[in-house]
Amino acid sequence: MALMTLTFESRYLRSNQTVSVVLPDMPRHLDPAAFYAAQQDLKVVWLLHGTFGDHTDWVRKTNVERYAAAKGVVLVMPSALNSNYANWSGFSLGYDMHDHLVHELMPLVHHWLPVSPRREDNFVAGLSMGGRGTVKLAASHPDLFAAAAVLSAAPVDLSGLTHEQLTASTDPMTQRLRGMVDNAGGLDAFLASDENVWRVIDEQAAAGTSLPRMLFACGADDALIHDNLLAFRDHAARIGLDAEFWVEDGYAHEWPFWDLAIRRAFEFFGLPDAETNPF
């Protein structure tokens, strides 16, 4: 595989942005000039990192480059700070991560690199915070992705959330949620926004929208499984969501699980093996 680091000025993030991209190697039996001149239209997987991570996480901490080589797909791995892949217009000069992904990075990759812009050739996956970003992209922009893999994350039913609950707790998850509510302009605005993914999925399902197929994967020892994943699994069955739920024993919220899960995700996406074995 070829590993490319792309740095460019982002209009939506108001700063330089660095993205890691993995591209399939040229098969050794082909002519280089002809291969690189051809329109490739390769399938692309958008990989989102978790809290405290960046664009290097997936390549440094998993074997995803090798898995991508076996499938002949392109990987695009952006950096998102701890933004939850949301717009934070009030941060410094503005840090609109969601708009950056949809309206800037995706067009850049689709038009500058040898990848296909078609829905059926685009897939999104992410772990933890990146899992929340993944399901939000899939639910809010179902026309962009054929399938999504949500690793160690799940939508949460926030319909009963109160101001008192937001202010009473000091745990990190509530602190993050409080920041998201403030960023949205208050609790009512937050619940009405696309950050409330549970509600968005409900509305899309009720409208008959063709959502991407979704894989929700979690380690059995992950603390979030009971409050988040299992509750959403039951809800998904009630609304008829096209989703698969996979829980693996012996794993928690950790990289060994995410390495296993991204390989499972590639199979869920239906990505065929590359015609030329790269190994």
mmCIF file of C-alpha atoms in Angstrom:
data_model
loop_
_atom_site.group_PDB
_atom_site.id
_atom_site.type_symbol
_atom_site.label_atom_id
_atom_site.label_comp_id
_atom_site.label_asym_id
_atom_site.label_seq_id
_atom_site.Cartn_x
_atom_site.Cartn_y
_atom_site.Cartn_z
ATOM 1 C CA MET A 1 0.000 0.000 0.000
ATOM 2 C CA ALA A 2 0.980 3.643 -0.473
ATOM 3 C CA LEU A 3 0.613 5.889 2.582
ATOM 4 C CA MET A 4 0.059 9.560 1.800
ATOM 5 C CA THR A 5 -0.098 12.459 4.261
ATOM 6 C CA LEU A 6 -2.131 15.333 2.865
ATOM 7 C CA THR A 7 -1.974 18.767 4.505
ATOM 8 C CA PHE A 8 -4.143 21.612 3.254
ATOM 9 C CA GLU A 9 -5.873 24.735 4.513
ATOM 10 C CA SER A 10 -9.448 24.010 5.539
ATOM 11 C CA ARG A 11 -12.125 26.644 5.004
ATOM 12 C CA TYR A 12 -14.350 25.045 7.663
ATOM 13 C CA LEU A 13 -11.696 24.391 10.323
ATOM 14 C CA ARG A 14 -9.934 27.752 9.816
ATOM 15 C CA SER A 15 -6.520 26.083 9.960
ATOM 16 C CA ASN A 16 -4.313 23.586 8.197
ATOM 17 C CA GLN A 17 -5.696 20.061 8.327
ATOM 18 C CA THR A 18 -3.684 16.840 7.990
ATOM 19 C CA VAL A 19 -5.242 13.663 6.622
ATOM 20 C CA SER A 20 -3.744 10.197 6.202
ATOM 21 C CA VAL A 21 -4.687 8.341 3.025
ATOM 22 C CA VAL A 22 -3.856 4.737 2.160
ATOM 23 C CA LEU A 23 -3.926 3.835 -1.557
ATOM 24 C CA PRO A 24 -3.548 0.370 -3.100
ATOM 25 C CA ASP A 25 -0.183 -0.480 -4.596
ATOM 26 C CA MET A 26 0.164 -1.051 -8.303
ATOM 27 C CA PRO A 27 0.090 -4.777 -9.169
ATOM 28 C CA ARG A 28 3.605 -5.767 -10.222
ATOM 29 C CA HIS A 29 2.555 -7.186 -13.584
ATOM 30 C CA LEU A 30 1.138 -3.861 -14.818
ATOM 31 C CA ASP A 31 2.860 -0.998 -16.628
ATOM 32 C CA PRO A 32 3.282 1.964 -14.236
ATOM 33 C CA ALA A 33 2.459 4.694 -16.782
ATOM 34 C CA ALA A 34 -0.734 2.950 -17.884
ATOM 35 C CA PHE A 35 -1.772 2.088 -14.340
ATOM 36 C CA TYR A 36 -1.408 5.599 -12.932
ATOM 37 C CA ALA A 37 -3.019 7.202 -15.983
ATOM 38 C CA ALA A 38 -6.146 5.049 -15.763
ATOM 39 C CA GLN A 39 -9.330 6.217 -14.051
ATOM 40 C CA GLN A 40 -9.455 3.902 -11.068
ATOM 41 C CA ASP A 41 -12.838 4.625 -9.402
ATOM 42 C CA LEU A 42 -11.691 2.790 -6.271
ATOM 43 C CA LYS A 43 -13.942 2.123 -3.317
ATOM 44 C CA VAL A 44 -13.162 4.257 -0.257
ATOM 45 C CA VAL A 45 -13.559 3.713 3.474
ATOM 46 C CA TRP A 46 -13.684 6.816 5.670
ATOM 47 C CA LEU A 47 -12.129 5.964 9.055
ATOM 48 C CA LEU A 48 -12.814 8.132 12.104
ATOM 49 C CA HIS A 49 -10.663 8.096 15.251
ATOM 50 C CA GLY A 50 -11.753 8.319 18.883
ATOM 51 C CA THR A 51 -11.240 10.804 21.711
ATOM 52 C CA PHE A 52 -7.635 12.012 22.143
ATOM 53 C CA GLY A 53 -6.757 10.544 18.718
ATOM 54 C CA ASP A 54 -5.750 11.884 15.326
ATOM 55 C CA HIS A 55 -5.305 10.878 11.692
ATOM 56 C CA THR A 56 -2.458 8.473 12.509
ATOM 57 C CA ASP A 57 -4.287 6.272 15.024
ATOM 58 C CA TRP A 58 -5.709 3.637 12.701
ATOM 59 C CA VAL A 59 -2.423 3.045 10.873
ATOM 60 C CA ARG A 60 -0.261 3.053 14.012
ATOM 61 C CA LYS A 61 -2.475 0.920 16.255
ATOM 62 C CA THR A 62 -4.162 -1.612 13.944
ATOM 63 C CA ASN A 63 -3.396 -3.689 10.864
ATOM 64 C CA VAL A 64 -5.957 -1.784 8.807
ATOM 65 C CA GLU A 65 -3.468 -0.975 6.049
ATOM 66 C CA ARG A 66 -2.925 -4.686 5.471
ATOM 67 C CA TYR A 67 -6.668 -5.380 5.531
ATOM 68 C CA ALA A 68 -7.249 -2.594 2.996
ATOM 69 C CA ALA A 69 -4.527 -4.020 0.744
ATOM 70 C CA ALA A 70 -6.324 -7.352 0.671
ATOM 71 C CA LYS A 71 -9.503 -5.565 -0.457
ATOM 72 C CA GLY A 72 -7.922 -3.034 -2.807
ATOM 73 C CA VAL A 73 -9.712 -0.081 -1.171
ATOM 74 C CA VAL A 74 -8.659 3.456 -0.299
ATOM 75 C CA LEU A 75 -8.661 4.580 3.343
ATOM 76 C CA VAL A 76 -9.171 8.221 4.321
ATOM 77 C CA MET A 77 -8.393 9.119 7.940
ATOM 78 C CA PRO A 78 -8.984 12.733 9.050
ATOM 79 C CA SER A 79 -8.131 14.406 12.350
ATOM 80 C CA ALA A 80 -11.022 15.766 14.384
ATOM 81 C CA LEU A 81 -9.540 16.742 17.780
ATOM 82 C CA ASN A 82 -12.188 15.963 20.450
ATOM 83 C CA SER A 83 -14.945 17.591 18.394
ATOM 84 C CA ASN A 84 -17.385 14.648 18.330
ATOM 85 C CA TYR A 85 -17.332 15.292 14.558
ATOM 86 C CA ALA A 86 -19.686 18.201 15.184
ATOM 87 C CA ASN A 87 -19.663 21.875 14.212
ATOM 88 C CA TRP A 88 -18.169 24.154 16.879
ATOM 89 C CA SER A 89 -18.631 27.590 15.309
ATOM 90 C CA GLY A 90 -17.952 29.299 18.654
ATOM 91 C CA PHE A 91 -14.509 27.745 19.071
ATOM 92 C CA SER A 92 -11.723 30.252 18.261
ATOM 93 C CA LEU A 93 -12.270 31.276 14.626
ATOM 94 C CA GLY A 94 -14.627 28.330 14.139
ATOM 95 C CA TYR A 95 -14.108 24.571 13.944
ATOM 96 C CA ASP A 96 -16.931 23.117 11.877
ATOM 97 C CA MET A 97 -15.840 19.501 11.694
ATOM 98 C CA HIS A 98 -19.078 18.047 10.373
ATOM 99 C CA ASP A 99 -19.231 20.518 7.484
ATOM 100 C CA HIS A 100 -15.525 19.986 6.811
ATOM 101 C CA LEU A 101 -16.065 16.263 6.292
ATOM 102 C CA VAL A 102 -19.182 16.502 4.144
ATOM 103 C CA HIS A 103 -18.636 19.702 2.170
ATOM 104 C CA GLU A 104 -14.846 19.898 1.916
ATOM 105 C CA LEU A 105 -12.897 16.692 2.538
ATOM 106 C CA MET A 106 -15.238 14.362 0.672
ATOM 107 C CA PRO A 107 -15.336 16.547 -2.475
ATOM 108 C CA LEU A 108 -11.547 16.968 -2.285
ATOM 109 C CA VAL A 109 -10.936 13.224 -2.118
ATOM 110 C CA HIS A 110 -13.575 12.354 -4.708
ATOM 111 C CA HIS A 111 -12.146 14.776 -7.271
ATOM 112 C CA TRP A 112 -8.410 14.734 -6.518
ATOM 113 C CA LEU A 113 -7.839 11.032 -5.878
ATOM 114 C CA PRO A 114 -8.693 7.925 -7.941
ATOM 115 C CA VAL A 115 -11.817 7.058 -5.935
ATOM 116 C CA SER A 116 -15.479 6.695 -6.756
ATOM 117 C CA PRO A 117 -17.975 9.315 -5.512
ATOM 118 C CA ARG A 118 -20.871 6.893 -5.887
ATOM 119 C CA ARG A 119 -22.836 5.992 -2.773
ATOM 120 C CA GLU A 120 -22.384 2.270 -3.344
ATOM 121 C CA ASP A 121 -18.583 2.687 -3.272
ATOM 122 C CA ASN A 122 -18.313 4.770 -0.083
ATOM 123 C CA PHE A 123 -18.278 3.387 3.452
ATOM 124 C CA VAL A 124 -17.706 4.953 6.866
ATOM 125 C CA ALA A 125 -16.433 3.464 10.118
ATOM 126 C CA GLY A 126 -15.208 4.786 13.438
ATOM 127 C CA LEU A 127 -14.420 3.823 17.003
ATOM 128 C CA SER A 128 -15.795 5.337 20.227
ATOM 129 C CA MET A 129 -16.141 9.084 19.488
ATOM 130 C CA GLY A 130 -15.544 8.175 15.850
ATOM 131 C CA GLY A 131 -18.358 5.643 16.149
ATOM 132 C CA ARG A 132 -20.704 8.419 17.225
ATOM 133 C CA GLY A 133 -19.486 10.477 14.279
ATOM 134 C CA THR A 134 -20.035 7.502 11.982
ATOM 135 C CA VAL A 135 -23.650 6.894 12.942
ATOM 136 C CA LYS A 136 -24.404 10.616 12.736
ATOM 137 C CA LEU A 137 -22.995 10.810 9.201
ATOM 138 C CA ALA A 138 -24.913 7.688 8.174
ATOM 139 C CA ALA A 139 -28.188 8.961 9.624
ATOM 140 C CA SER A 140 -27.891 12.584 8.483
ATOM 141 C CA HIS A 141 -26.391 11.901 5.025
ATOM 142 C CA PRO A 142 -27.767 8.513 3.953
ATOM 143 C CA ASP A 143 -27.163 9.406 0.310
ATOM 144 C CA LEU A 144 -23.385 9.412 0.794
ATOM 145 C CA PHE A 145 -22.648 5.940 2.175
ATOM 146 C CA ALA A 146 -23.626 2.366 1.326
ATOM 147 C CA ALA A 147 -22.863 1.065 4.816
ATOM 148 C CA ALA A 148 -21.471 2.148 8.179
ATOM 149 C CA ALA A 149 -19.603 0.356 10.976
ATOM 150 C CA VAL A 150 -20.112 1.839 14.429
ATOM 151 C CA LEU A 151 -17.478 0.434 16.785
ATOM 152 C CA SER A 152 -17.870 0.750 20.577
ATOM 153 C CA ALA A 153 -20.595 3.384 20.319
ATOM 154 C CA ALA A 154 -24.353 3.644 19.857
ATOM 155 C CA PRO A 155 -27.089 6.307 19.787
ATOM 156 C CA VAL A 156 -28.573 7.198 23.172
ATOM 157 C CA ASP A 157 -32.205 8.073 23.875
ATOM 158 C CA LEU A 158 -31.982 11.649 25.155
ATOM 159 C CA SER A 159 -35.707 12.433 25.018
ATOM 160 C CA GLY A 160 -35.950 12.552 28.816
ATOM 161 C CA LEU A 161 -32.774 14.575 29.378
ATOM 162 C CA THR A 162 -33.235 17.511 31.775
ATOM 163 C CA HIS A 163 -31.212 20.571 32.741
ATOM 164 C CA GLU A 164 -30.911 19.140 36.242
ATOM 165 C CA GLN A 165 -29.283 15.954 34.938
ATOM 166 C CA LEU A 166 -26.816 17.953 32.884
ATOM 167 C CA THR A 167 -25.717 20.132 35.785
ATOM 168 C CA ALA A 168 -25.815 17.594 38.636
ATOM 169 C CA SER A 169 -23.186 15.150 37.345
ATOM 170 C CA THR A 170 -19.442 15.720 37.061
ATOM 171 C CA ASP A 171 -18.536 12.558 35.155
ATOM 172 C CA PRO A 172 -16.614 13.103 31.876
ATOM 173 C CA MET A 173 -19.415 11.856 29.622
ATOM 174 C CA THR A 174 -21.926 14.286 31.100
ATOM 175 C CA GLN A 175 -19.354 17.070 30.935
ATOM 176 C CA ARG A 176 -18.913 16.393 27.224
ATOM 177 C CA LEU A 177 -22.671 16.274 26.699
ATOM 178 C CA ARG A 178 -23.033 19.571 28.562
ATOM 179 C CA GLY A 179 -20.523 21.166 26.210
ATOM 180 C CA MET A 180 -22.420 19.859 23.193
ATOM 181 C CA VAL A 181 -25.696 21.226 24.552
ATOM 182 C CA ASP A 182 -24.134 24.636 25.165
ATOM 183 C CA ASN A 183 -22.610 24.574 21.676
ATOM 184 C CA ALA A 184 -26.023 23.896 20.134
ATOM 185 C CA GLY A 185 -27.572 26.874 21.925
ATOM 186 C CA GLY A 186 -29.379 25.064 24.738
ATOM 187 C CA LEU A 187 -31.089 21.778 25.471
ATOM 188 C CA ASP A 188 -34.093 22.263 23.183
ATOM 189 C CA ALA A 189 -31.881 23.244 20.239
ATOM 190 C CA PHE A 190 -29.575 20.300 20.907
ATOM 191 C CA LEU A 191 -32.426 17.787 20.992
ATOM 192 C CA ALA A 192 -33.742 19.207 17.698
ATOM 193 C CA SER A 193 -30.328 19.060 16.002
ATOM 194 C CA ASP A 194 -28.639 16.246 14.097
ATOM 195 C CA GLU A 195 -26.485 15.621 17.179
ATOM 196 C CA ASN A 196 -29.511 13.817 18.639
ATOM 197 C CA VAL A 197 -28.939 10.781 16.434
ATOM 198 C CA TRP A 198 -31.567 8.575 18.102
ATOM 199 C CA ARG A 199 -34.251 11.070 17.050
ATOM 200 C CA VAL A 200 -32.802 11.470 13.552
ATOM 201 C CA ILE A 201 -32.818 7.715 12.963
ATOM 202 C CA ASP A 202 -36.400 7.477 14.239
ATOM 203 C CA GLU A 203 -37.516 10.186 11.828
ATOM 204 C CA GLN A 204 -35.632 8.698 8.890
ATOM 205 C CA ALA A 205 -37.080 5.256 9.571
ATOM 206 C CA ALA A 206 -40.603 6.642 9.883
ATOM 207 C CA ALA A 207 -40.183 8.470 6.564
ATOM 208 C CA GLY A 208 -39.018 5.303 4.822
ATOM 209 C CA THR A 209 -35.584 6.750 4.049
ATOM 210 C CA SER A 210 -33.089 4.224 2.701
ATOM 211 C CA LEU A 211 -30.434 4.421 5.389
ATOM 212 C CA PRO A 212 -27.017 2.795 4.967
ATOM 213 C CA ARG A 213 -26.728 -0.727 6.331
ATOM 214 C CA MET A 214 -25.206 -0.464 9.795
ATOM 215 C CA LEU A 215 -22.959 -2.704 11.864
ATOM 216 C CA PHE A 216 -22.771 -2.022 15.596
ATOM 217 C CA ALA A 217 -19.827 -3.838 17.207
ATOM 218 C CA CYS A 218 -18.753 -3.822 20.839
ATOM 219 C CA GLY A 219 -16.591 -5.794 23.226
ATOM 220 C CA ALA A 220 -18.579 -7.740 25.827
ATOM 221 C CA ASP A 221 -16.472 -6.196 28.610
ATOM 222 C CA ASP A 222 -16.967 -2.620 27.384
ATOM 223 C CA ALA A 223 -18.702 -0.548 30.066
ATOM 224 C CA LEU A 224 -21.002 1.142 27.553
ATOM 225 C CA ILE A 225 -22.601 -2.050 26.275
ATOM 226 C CA HIS A 226 -25.528 -2.295 28.713
ATOM 227 C CA ASP A 227 -26.618 1.354 28.869
ATOM 228 C CA ASN A 228 -26.046 2.164 25.200
ATOM 229 C CA LEU A 229 -25.623 -0.678 22.728
ATOM 230 C CA LEU A 230 -28.155 -3.176 24.046
ATOM 231 C CA ALA A 231 -30.794 -0.487 24.529
ATOM 232 C CA PHE A 232 -30.353 0.688 20.959
ATOM 233 C CA ARG A 233 -30.319 -2.880 19.636
ATOM 234 C CA ASP A 234 -33.797 -3.429 21.076
ATOM 235 C CA HIS A 235 -34.981 -0.097 19.690
ATOM 236 C CA ALA A 236 -33.531 -0.826 16.233
ATOM 237 C CA ALA A 237 -35.508 -4.064 16.094
ATOM 238 C CA ARG A 238 -38.716 -2.201 16.966
ATOM 239 C CA ILE A 239 -38.318 0.367 14.184
ATOM 240 C CA GLY A 240 -37.096 -2.126 11.588
ATOM 241 C CA LEU A 241 -33.603 -0.639 11.142
ATOM 242 C CA ASP A 242 -31.337 -2.576 8.770
ATOM 243 C CA ALA A 243 -28.617 -3.155 11.343
ATOM 244 C CA GLU A 244 -26.423 -5.974 12.580
ATOM 245 C CA PHE A 245 -25.192 -6.146 16.175
ATOM 246 C CA TRP A 246 -22.033 -8.030 17.059
ATOM 247 C CA VAL A 247 -20.661 -8.474 20.588
ATOM 248 C CA GLU A 248 -17.338 -10.236 21.097
ATOM 249 C CA ASP A 249 -16.381 -11.865 24.397
ATOM 250 C CA GLY A 250 -13.049 -11.054 26.012
ATOM 251 C CA TYR A 251 -12.705 -7.489 24.762
ATOM 252 C CA ALA A 252 -13.277 -4.069 26.320
ATOM 253 C CA HIS A 253 -12.897 -0.497 25.000
ATOM 254 C CA GLU A 254 -9.488 -1.160 23.460
ATOM 255 C CA TRP A 255 -7.393 -1.351 20.298
ATOM 256 C CA PRO A 256 -7.214 -5.169 20.136
ATOM 257 C CA PHE A 257 -10.989 -5.150 19.705
ATOM 258 C CA TRP A 258 -10.984 -2.350 17.137
ATOM 259 C CA ASP A 259 -8.365 -4.175 15.077
ATOM 260 C CA LEU A 260 -10.631 -7.236 15.049
ATOM 261 C CA ALA A 261 -13.764 -5.156 14.449
ATOM 262 C CA ILE A 262 -12.491 -3.207 11.445
ATOM 263 C CA ARG A 263 -11.648 -6.473 9.704
ATOM 264 C CA ARG A 264 -15.180 -7.663 10.456
ATOM 265 C CA ALA A 265 -16.479 -4.327 9.143
ATOM 266 C CA PHE A 266 -14.759 -4.833 5.780
ATOM 267 C CA GLU A 267 -16.581 -8.139 5.428
ATOM 268 C CA PHE A 268 -19.872 -6.508 6.468
ATOM 269 C CA PHE A 269 -19.351 -3.854 3.804
ATOM 270 C CA GLY A 270 -19.195 -6.640 1.233
ATOM 271 C CA LEU A 271 -15.794 -5.561 -0.072
ATOM 272 C CA PRO A 272 -14.453 -8.238 -2.446
ATOM 273 C CA ASP A 273 -10.868 -9.468 -2.250
ATOM 274 C CA ALA A 274 -8.414 -7.637 -4.470
ATOM 275 C CA GLU A 275 -7.784 -9.315 -7.826
ATOM 276 C CA THR A 276 -4.053 -9.361 -7.184
ATOM 277 C CA ASN A 277 -2.904 -10.668 -3.806
ATOM 278 C CA PRO A 278 -0.550 -7.986 -2.413
ATOM 279 C CA PHE A 279 1.281 -10.364 -0.060
#
